[in-house]
PDB file of C-alpha atoms in Angstrom:
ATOM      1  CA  UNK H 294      37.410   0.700   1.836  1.00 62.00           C
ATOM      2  CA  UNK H 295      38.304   0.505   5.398  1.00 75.00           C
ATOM      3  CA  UNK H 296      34.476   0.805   6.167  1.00 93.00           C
ATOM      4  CA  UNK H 297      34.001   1.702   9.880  1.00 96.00           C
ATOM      5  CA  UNK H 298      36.888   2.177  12.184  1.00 96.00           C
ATOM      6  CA  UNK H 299      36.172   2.259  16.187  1.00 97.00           C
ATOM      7  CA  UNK H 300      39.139   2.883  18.461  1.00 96.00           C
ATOM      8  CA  UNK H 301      40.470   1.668  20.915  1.00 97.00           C
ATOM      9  CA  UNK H 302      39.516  -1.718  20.565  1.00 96.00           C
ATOM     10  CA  UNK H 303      39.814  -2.654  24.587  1.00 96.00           C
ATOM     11  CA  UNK H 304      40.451  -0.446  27.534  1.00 96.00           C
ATOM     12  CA  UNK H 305      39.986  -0.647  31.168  1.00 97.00           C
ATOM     13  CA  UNK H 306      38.883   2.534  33.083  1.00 97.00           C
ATOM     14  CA  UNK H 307      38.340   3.564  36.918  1.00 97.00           C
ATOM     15  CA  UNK H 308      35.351   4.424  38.050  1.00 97.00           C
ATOM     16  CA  UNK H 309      35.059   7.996  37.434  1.00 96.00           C
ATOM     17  CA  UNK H 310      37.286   8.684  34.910  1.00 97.00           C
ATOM     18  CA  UNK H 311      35.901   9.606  31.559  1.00 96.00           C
ATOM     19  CA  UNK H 312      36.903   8.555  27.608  1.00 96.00           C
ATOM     20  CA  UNK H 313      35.876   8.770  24.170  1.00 97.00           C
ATOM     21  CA  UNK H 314      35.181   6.092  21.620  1.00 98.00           C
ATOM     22  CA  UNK H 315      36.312   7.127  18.161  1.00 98.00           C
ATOM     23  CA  UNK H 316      33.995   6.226  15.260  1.00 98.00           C
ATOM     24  CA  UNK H 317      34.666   7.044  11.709  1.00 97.00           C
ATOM     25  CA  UNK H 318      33.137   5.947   8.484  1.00 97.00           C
ATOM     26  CA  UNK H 319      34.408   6.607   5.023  1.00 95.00           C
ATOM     27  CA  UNK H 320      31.533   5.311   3.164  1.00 93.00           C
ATOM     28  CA  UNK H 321      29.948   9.064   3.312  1.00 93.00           C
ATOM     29  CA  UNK H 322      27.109   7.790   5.376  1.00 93.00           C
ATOM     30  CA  UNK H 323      24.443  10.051   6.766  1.00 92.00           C
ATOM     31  CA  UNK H 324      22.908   8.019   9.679  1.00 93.00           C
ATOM     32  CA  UNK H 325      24.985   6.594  12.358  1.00 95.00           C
ATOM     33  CA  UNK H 326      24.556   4.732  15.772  1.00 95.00           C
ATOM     34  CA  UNK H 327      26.174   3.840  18.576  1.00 97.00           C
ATOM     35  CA  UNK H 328      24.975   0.629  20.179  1.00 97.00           C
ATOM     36  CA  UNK H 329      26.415  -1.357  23.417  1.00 97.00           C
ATOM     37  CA  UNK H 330      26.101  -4.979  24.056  1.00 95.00           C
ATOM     38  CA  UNK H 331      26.002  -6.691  27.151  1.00 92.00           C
ATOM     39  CA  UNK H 332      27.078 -10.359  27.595  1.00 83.00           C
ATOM     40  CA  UNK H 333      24.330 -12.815  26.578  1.00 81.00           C
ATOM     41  CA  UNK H 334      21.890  -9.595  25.708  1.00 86.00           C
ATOM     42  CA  UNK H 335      20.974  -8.198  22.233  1.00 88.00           C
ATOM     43  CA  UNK H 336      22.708  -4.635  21.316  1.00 93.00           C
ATOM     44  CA  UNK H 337      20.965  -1.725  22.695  1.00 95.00           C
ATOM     45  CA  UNK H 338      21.175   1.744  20.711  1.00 95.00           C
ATOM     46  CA  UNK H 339      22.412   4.460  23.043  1.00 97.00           C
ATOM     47  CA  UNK H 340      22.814   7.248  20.346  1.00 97.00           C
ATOM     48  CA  UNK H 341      22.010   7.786  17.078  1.00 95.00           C
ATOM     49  CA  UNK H 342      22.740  10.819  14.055  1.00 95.00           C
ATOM     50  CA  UNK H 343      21.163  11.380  10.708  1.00 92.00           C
ATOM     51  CA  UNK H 344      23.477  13.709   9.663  1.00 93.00           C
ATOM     52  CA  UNK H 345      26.545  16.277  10.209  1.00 93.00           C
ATOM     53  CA  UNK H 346      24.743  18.480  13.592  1.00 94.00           C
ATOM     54  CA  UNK H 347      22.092  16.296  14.237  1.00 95.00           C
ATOM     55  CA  UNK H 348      22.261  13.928  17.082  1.00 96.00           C
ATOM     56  CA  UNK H 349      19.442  12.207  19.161  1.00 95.00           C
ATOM     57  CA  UNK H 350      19.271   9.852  22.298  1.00 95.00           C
ATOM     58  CA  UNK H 351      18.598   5.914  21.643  1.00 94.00           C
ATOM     59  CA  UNK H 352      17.090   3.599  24.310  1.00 92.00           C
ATOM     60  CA  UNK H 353      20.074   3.524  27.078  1.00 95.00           C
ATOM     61  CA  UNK H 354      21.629   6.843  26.649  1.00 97.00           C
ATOM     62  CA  UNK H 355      22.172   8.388  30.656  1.00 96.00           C
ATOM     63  CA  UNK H 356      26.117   8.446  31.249  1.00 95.00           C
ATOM     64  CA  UNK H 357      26.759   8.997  27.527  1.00 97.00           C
ATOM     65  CA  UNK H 358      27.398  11.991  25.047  1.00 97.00           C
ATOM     66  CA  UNK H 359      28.113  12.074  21.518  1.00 97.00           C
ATOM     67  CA  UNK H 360      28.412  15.068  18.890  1.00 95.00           C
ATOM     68  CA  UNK H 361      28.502  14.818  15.297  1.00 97.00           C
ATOM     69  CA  UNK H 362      30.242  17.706  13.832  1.00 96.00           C
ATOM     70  CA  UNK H 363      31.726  15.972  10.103  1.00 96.00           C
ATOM     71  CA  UNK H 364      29.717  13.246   8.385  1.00 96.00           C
ATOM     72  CA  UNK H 365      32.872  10.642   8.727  1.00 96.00           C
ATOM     73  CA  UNK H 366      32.947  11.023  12.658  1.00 97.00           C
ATOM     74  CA  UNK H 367      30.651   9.808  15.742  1.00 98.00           C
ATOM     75  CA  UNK H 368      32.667  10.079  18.792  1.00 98.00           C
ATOM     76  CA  UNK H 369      31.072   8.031  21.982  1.00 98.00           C
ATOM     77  CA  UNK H 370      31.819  10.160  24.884  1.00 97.00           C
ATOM     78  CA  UNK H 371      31.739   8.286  28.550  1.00 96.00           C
ATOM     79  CA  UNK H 372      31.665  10.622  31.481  1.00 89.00           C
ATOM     80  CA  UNK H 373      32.174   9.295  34.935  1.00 93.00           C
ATOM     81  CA  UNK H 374      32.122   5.939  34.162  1.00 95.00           C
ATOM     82  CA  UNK H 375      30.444   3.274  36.486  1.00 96.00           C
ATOM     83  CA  UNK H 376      30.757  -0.285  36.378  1.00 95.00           C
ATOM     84  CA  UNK H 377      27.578  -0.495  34.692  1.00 95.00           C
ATOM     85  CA  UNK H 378      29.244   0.655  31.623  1.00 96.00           C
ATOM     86  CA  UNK H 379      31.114  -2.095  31.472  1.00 96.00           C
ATOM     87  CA  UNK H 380      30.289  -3.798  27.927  1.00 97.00           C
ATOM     88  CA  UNK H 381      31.434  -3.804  24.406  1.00 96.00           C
ATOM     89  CA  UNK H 382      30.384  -0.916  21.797  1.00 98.00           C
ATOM     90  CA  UNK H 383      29.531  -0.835  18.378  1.00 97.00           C
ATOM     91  CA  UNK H 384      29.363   1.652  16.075  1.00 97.00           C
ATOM     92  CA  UNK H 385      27.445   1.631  12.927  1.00 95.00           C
ATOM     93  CA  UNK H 386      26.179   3.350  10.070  1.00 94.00           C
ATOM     94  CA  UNK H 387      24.111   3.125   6.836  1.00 90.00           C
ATOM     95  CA  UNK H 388      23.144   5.364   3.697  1.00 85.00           C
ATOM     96  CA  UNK H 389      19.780   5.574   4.305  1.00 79.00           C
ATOM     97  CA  UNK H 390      17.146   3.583   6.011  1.00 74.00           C
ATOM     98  CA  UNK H 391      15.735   0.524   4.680  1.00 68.00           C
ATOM     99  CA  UNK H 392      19.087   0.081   2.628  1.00 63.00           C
ATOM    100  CA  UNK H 393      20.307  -3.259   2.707  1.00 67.00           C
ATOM    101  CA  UNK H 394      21.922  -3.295   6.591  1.00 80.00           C
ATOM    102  CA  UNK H 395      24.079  -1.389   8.736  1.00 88.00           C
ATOM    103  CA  UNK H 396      27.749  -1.582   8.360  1.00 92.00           C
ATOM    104  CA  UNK H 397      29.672  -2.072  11.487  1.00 95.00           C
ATOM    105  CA  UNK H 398      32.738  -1.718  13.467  1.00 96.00           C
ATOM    106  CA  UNK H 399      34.284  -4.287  15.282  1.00 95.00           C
ATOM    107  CA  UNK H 400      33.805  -2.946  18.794  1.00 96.00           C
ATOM    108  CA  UNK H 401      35.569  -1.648  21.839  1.00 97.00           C
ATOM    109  CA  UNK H 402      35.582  -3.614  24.606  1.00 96.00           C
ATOM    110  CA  UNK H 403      35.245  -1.183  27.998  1.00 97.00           C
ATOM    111  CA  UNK H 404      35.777  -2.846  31.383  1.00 96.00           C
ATOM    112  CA  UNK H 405      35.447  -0.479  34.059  1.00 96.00           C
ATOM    113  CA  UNK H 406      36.802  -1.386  37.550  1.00 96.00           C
TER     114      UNK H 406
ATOM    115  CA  UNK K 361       9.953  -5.060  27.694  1.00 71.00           C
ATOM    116  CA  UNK K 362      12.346  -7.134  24.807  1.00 81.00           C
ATOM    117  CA  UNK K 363      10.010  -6.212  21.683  1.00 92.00           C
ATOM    118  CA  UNK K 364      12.492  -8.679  19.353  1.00 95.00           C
ATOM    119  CA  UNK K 365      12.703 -12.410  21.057  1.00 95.00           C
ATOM    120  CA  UNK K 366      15.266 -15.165  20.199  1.00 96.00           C
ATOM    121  CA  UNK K 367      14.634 -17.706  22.828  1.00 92.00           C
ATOM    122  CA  UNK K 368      16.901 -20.322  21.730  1.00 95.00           C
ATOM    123  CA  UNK K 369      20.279 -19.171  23.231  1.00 94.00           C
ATOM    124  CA  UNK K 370      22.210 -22.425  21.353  1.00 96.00           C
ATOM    125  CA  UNK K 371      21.701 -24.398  18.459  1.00 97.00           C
ATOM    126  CA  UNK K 372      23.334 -26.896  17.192  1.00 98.00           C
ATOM    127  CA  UNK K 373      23.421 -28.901  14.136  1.00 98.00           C
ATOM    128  CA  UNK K 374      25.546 -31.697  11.467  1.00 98.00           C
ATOM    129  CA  UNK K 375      27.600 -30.232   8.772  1.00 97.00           C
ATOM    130  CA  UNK K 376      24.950 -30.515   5.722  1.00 97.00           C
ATOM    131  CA  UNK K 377      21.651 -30.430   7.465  1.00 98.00           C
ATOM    132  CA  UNK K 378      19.532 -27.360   7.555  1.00 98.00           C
ATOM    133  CA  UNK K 379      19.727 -25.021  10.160  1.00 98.00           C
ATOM    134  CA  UNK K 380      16.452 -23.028  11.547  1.00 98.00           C
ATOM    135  CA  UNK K 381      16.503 -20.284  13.743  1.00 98.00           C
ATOM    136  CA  UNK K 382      13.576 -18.592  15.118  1.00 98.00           C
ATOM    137  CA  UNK K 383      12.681 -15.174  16.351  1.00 98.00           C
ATOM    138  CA  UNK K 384       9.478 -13.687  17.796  1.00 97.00           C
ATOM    139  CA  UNK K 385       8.180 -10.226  18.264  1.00 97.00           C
ATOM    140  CA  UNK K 386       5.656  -8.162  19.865  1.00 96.00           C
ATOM    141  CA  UNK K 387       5.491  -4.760  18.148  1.00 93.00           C
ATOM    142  CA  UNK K 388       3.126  -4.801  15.199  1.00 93.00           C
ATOM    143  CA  UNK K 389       4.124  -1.663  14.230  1.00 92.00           C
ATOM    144  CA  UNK K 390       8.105  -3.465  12.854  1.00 93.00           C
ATOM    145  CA  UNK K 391       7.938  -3.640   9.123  1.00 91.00           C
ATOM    146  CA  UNK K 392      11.178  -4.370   8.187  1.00 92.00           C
ATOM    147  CA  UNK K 393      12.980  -7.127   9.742  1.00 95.00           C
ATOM    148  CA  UNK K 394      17.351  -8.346   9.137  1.00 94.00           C
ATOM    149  CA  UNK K 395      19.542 -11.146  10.179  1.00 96.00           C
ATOM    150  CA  UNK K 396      22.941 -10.274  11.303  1.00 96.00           C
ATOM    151  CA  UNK K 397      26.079 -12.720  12.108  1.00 97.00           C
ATOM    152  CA  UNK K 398      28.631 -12.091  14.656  1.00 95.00           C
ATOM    153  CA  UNK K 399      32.221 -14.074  14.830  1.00 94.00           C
ATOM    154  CA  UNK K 400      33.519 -13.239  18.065  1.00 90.00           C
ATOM    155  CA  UNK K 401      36.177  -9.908  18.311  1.00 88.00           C
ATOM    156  CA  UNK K 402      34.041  -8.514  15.250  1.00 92.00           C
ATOM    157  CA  UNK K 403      30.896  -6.510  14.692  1.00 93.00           C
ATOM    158  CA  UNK K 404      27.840  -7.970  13.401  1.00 94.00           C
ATOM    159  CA  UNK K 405      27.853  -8.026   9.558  1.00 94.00           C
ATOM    160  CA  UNK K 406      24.451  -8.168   7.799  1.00 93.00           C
ATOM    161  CA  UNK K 407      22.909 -11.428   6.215  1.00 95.00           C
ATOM    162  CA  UNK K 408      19.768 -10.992   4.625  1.00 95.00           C
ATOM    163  CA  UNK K 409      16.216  -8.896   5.410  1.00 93.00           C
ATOM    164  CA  UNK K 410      12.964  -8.988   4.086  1.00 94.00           C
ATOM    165  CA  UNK K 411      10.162  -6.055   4.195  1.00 92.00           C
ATOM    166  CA  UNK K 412       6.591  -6.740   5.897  1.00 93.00           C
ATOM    167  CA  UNK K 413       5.152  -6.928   2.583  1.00 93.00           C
ATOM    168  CA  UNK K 414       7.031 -10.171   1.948  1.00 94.00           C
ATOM    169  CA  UNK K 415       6.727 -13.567   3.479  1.00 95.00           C
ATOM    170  CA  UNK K 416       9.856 -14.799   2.161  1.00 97.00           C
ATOM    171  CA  UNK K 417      13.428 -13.615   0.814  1.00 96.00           C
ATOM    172  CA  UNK K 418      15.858 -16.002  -0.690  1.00 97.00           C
ATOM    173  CA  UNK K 419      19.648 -15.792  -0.884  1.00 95.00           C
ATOM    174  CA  UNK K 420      21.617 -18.374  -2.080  1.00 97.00           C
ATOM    175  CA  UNK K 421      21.612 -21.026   0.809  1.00 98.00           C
ATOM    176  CA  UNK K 422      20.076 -18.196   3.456  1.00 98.00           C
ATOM    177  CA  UNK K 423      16.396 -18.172   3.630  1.00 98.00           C
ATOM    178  CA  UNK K 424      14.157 -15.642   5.688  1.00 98.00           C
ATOM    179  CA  UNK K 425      10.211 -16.658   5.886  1.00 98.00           C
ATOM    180  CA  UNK K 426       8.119 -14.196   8.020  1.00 98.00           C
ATOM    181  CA  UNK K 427       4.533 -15.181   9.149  1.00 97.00           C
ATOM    182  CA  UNK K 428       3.206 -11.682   9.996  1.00 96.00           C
ATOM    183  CA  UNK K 429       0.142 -12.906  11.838  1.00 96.00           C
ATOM    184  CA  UNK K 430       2.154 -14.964  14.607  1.00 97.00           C
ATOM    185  CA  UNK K 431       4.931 -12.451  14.429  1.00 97.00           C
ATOM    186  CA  UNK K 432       7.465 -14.690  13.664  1.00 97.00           C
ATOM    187  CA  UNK K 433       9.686 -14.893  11.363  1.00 97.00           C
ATOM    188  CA  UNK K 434      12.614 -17.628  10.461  1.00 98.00           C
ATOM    189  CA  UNK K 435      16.342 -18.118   8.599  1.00 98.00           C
ATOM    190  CA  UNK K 436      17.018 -21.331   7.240  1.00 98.00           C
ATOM    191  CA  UNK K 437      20.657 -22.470   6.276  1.00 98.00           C
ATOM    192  CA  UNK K 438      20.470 -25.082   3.946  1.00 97.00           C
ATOM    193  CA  UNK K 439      23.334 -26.884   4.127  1.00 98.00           C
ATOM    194  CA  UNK K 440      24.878 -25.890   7.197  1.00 98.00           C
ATOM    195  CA  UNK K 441      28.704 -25.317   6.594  1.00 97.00           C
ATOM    196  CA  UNK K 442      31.161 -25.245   9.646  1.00 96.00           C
ATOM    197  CA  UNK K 443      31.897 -21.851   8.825  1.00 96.00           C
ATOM    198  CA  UNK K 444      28.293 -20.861   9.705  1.00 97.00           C
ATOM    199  CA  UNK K 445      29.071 -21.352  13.400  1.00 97.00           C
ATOM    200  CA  UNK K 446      28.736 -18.133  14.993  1.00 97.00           C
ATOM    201  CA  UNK K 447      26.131 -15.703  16.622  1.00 96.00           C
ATOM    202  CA  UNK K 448      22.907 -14.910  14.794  1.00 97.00           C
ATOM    203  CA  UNK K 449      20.860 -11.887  15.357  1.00 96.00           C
ATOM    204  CA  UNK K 450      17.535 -11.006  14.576  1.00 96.00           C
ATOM    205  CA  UNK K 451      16.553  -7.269  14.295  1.00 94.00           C
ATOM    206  CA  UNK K 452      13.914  -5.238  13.676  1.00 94.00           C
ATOM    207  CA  UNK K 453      12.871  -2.146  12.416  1.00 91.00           C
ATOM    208  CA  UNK K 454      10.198   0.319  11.671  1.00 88.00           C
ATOM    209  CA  UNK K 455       9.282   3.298   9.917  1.00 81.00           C
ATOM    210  CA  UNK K 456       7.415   5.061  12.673  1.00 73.00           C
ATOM    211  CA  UNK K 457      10.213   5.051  14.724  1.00 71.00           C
ATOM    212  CA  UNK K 458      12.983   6.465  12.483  1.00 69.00           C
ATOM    213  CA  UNK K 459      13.625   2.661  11.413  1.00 73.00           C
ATOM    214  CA  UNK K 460      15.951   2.238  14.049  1.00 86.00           C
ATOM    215  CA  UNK K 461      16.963  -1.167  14.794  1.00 90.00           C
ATOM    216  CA  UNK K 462      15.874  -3.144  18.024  1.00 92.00           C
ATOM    217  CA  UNK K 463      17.820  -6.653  18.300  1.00 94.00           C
ATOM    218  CA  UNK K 464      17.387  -9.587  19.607  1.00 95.00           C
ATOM    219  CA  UNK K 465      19.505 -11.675  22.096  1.00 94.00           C
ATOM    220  CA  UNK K 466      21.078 -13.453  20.088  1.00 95.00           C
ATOM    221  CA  UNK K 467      21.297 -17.542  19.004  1.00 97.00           C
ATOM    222  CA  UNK K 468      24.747 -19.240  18.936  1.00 96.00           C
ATOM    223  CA  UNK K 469      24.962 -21.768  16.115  1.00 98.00           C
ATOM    224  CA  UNK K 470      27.346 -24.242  16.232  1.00 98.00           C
ATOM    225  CA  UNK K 471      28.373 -26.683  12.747  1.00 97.00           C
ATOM    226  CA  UNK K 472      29.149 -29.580  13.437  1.00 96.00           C
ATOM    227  CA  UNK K 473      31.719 -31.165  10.933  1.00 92.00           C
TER     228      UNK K 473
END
């Protein structure tokens, strides 16, 4: 099982210009987040889905978008971006809550400049 | 306001003794609580949890102990491998709120052979 699959791995943007981060999971999960992490700070949960149509904002979600249209895929959209945004994201998803963790991705590292 | 608190940014320890890394929180209301471990370049990949109604969880040479009253709770490493050195994060969740995670900052352990 390939798990959960974020892409691109790195990429540098201008300020202003916008992106997606892909997200797919093939473990038929219903619930899926997308968190960002900051150097030497804990990951923060910008957006989160429990299911196919169903998406709802985290704790840092201004400057973000997502949409949730199949189970397998959570796509990150970045509008705009600002130097702010600058950080790595991590997408992750479980079967339920309370099952035994979250299964991540291994990030995508966004400088903006 | 950081609800989930690792305030030991480093740790570091000799190959065979027992590593213990703390974390403190603030909201009562968590009632489920995980470990994760990050290598850098890759997401965080679950360890071990335990539920409020526990004060302990054992797996093989991982222990979690969680004192409910100080809000605290603990993961011991007993012994300490090199392969052990990486990030550790303490999360938390709870029901009320979806059981979305909130993490903490994060404590880098380092194995010394």
């Amino acid at each position: 099982n390939a798990g959960v699959t974020q892409t691109p791995k790195f990429r540098i943007l201008k300020i202003g210009q916008s992106m997606t981060l892909q997200c797919t999971q093939d473990m038929n999960h219903n619930y899926m987040y997308w968190y960002r992490q900051d150097p030497g700070m804990g990951l923060k949960l910008i957006y989160y889905s429990v299911g196919a149509g169903i998406t709802d904002k985290g704790e840092v979600p201004n400057g973000y978008n997502v949409s949730r249209s199949t189970t397998e895929d959570f796509p990150l959209r970045l509008e705009l971006a600002a130097p702010s945004q600058t950080s790595v994201y991590f997408c992750a998803s479980i079967s339920r809550p309370g099952a035994s963790g979250y299964t991540f991705g291994s990030g995508t590292r966004l400088t903006v400049v | 306001d950081q609800q989930v608190k690792q305030n030991s940014p480093s740790l570091s320890v000799q190959e065979g003794r027992i590593s213990i890394l703390n974390c403190d929180y603030t909201n009562s209301m968590f009632d489920y609580f995980l470990w994760y471990k990050k290598y850098p370049a890759e997401g965080p990949t679950f360890l071990i949890s335990i539920s409020s109604i526990k004060d302990k969880n054992e797996d093989g040479r991982f222990t979690v102990f969680l004192n409910k009253s100080a809000k605290h709770l603990s993961l011991h490493i007993v012994p300490s491998q090199p392969g052990d050195s990486a990030v550790y994060f303490c999360a938390a969740s709870a029901k009320s709120s979806g059981d979305k995670l909130t993490f903490g900052t994060g404590t880098r352990l380092a194995v010394r052979p």
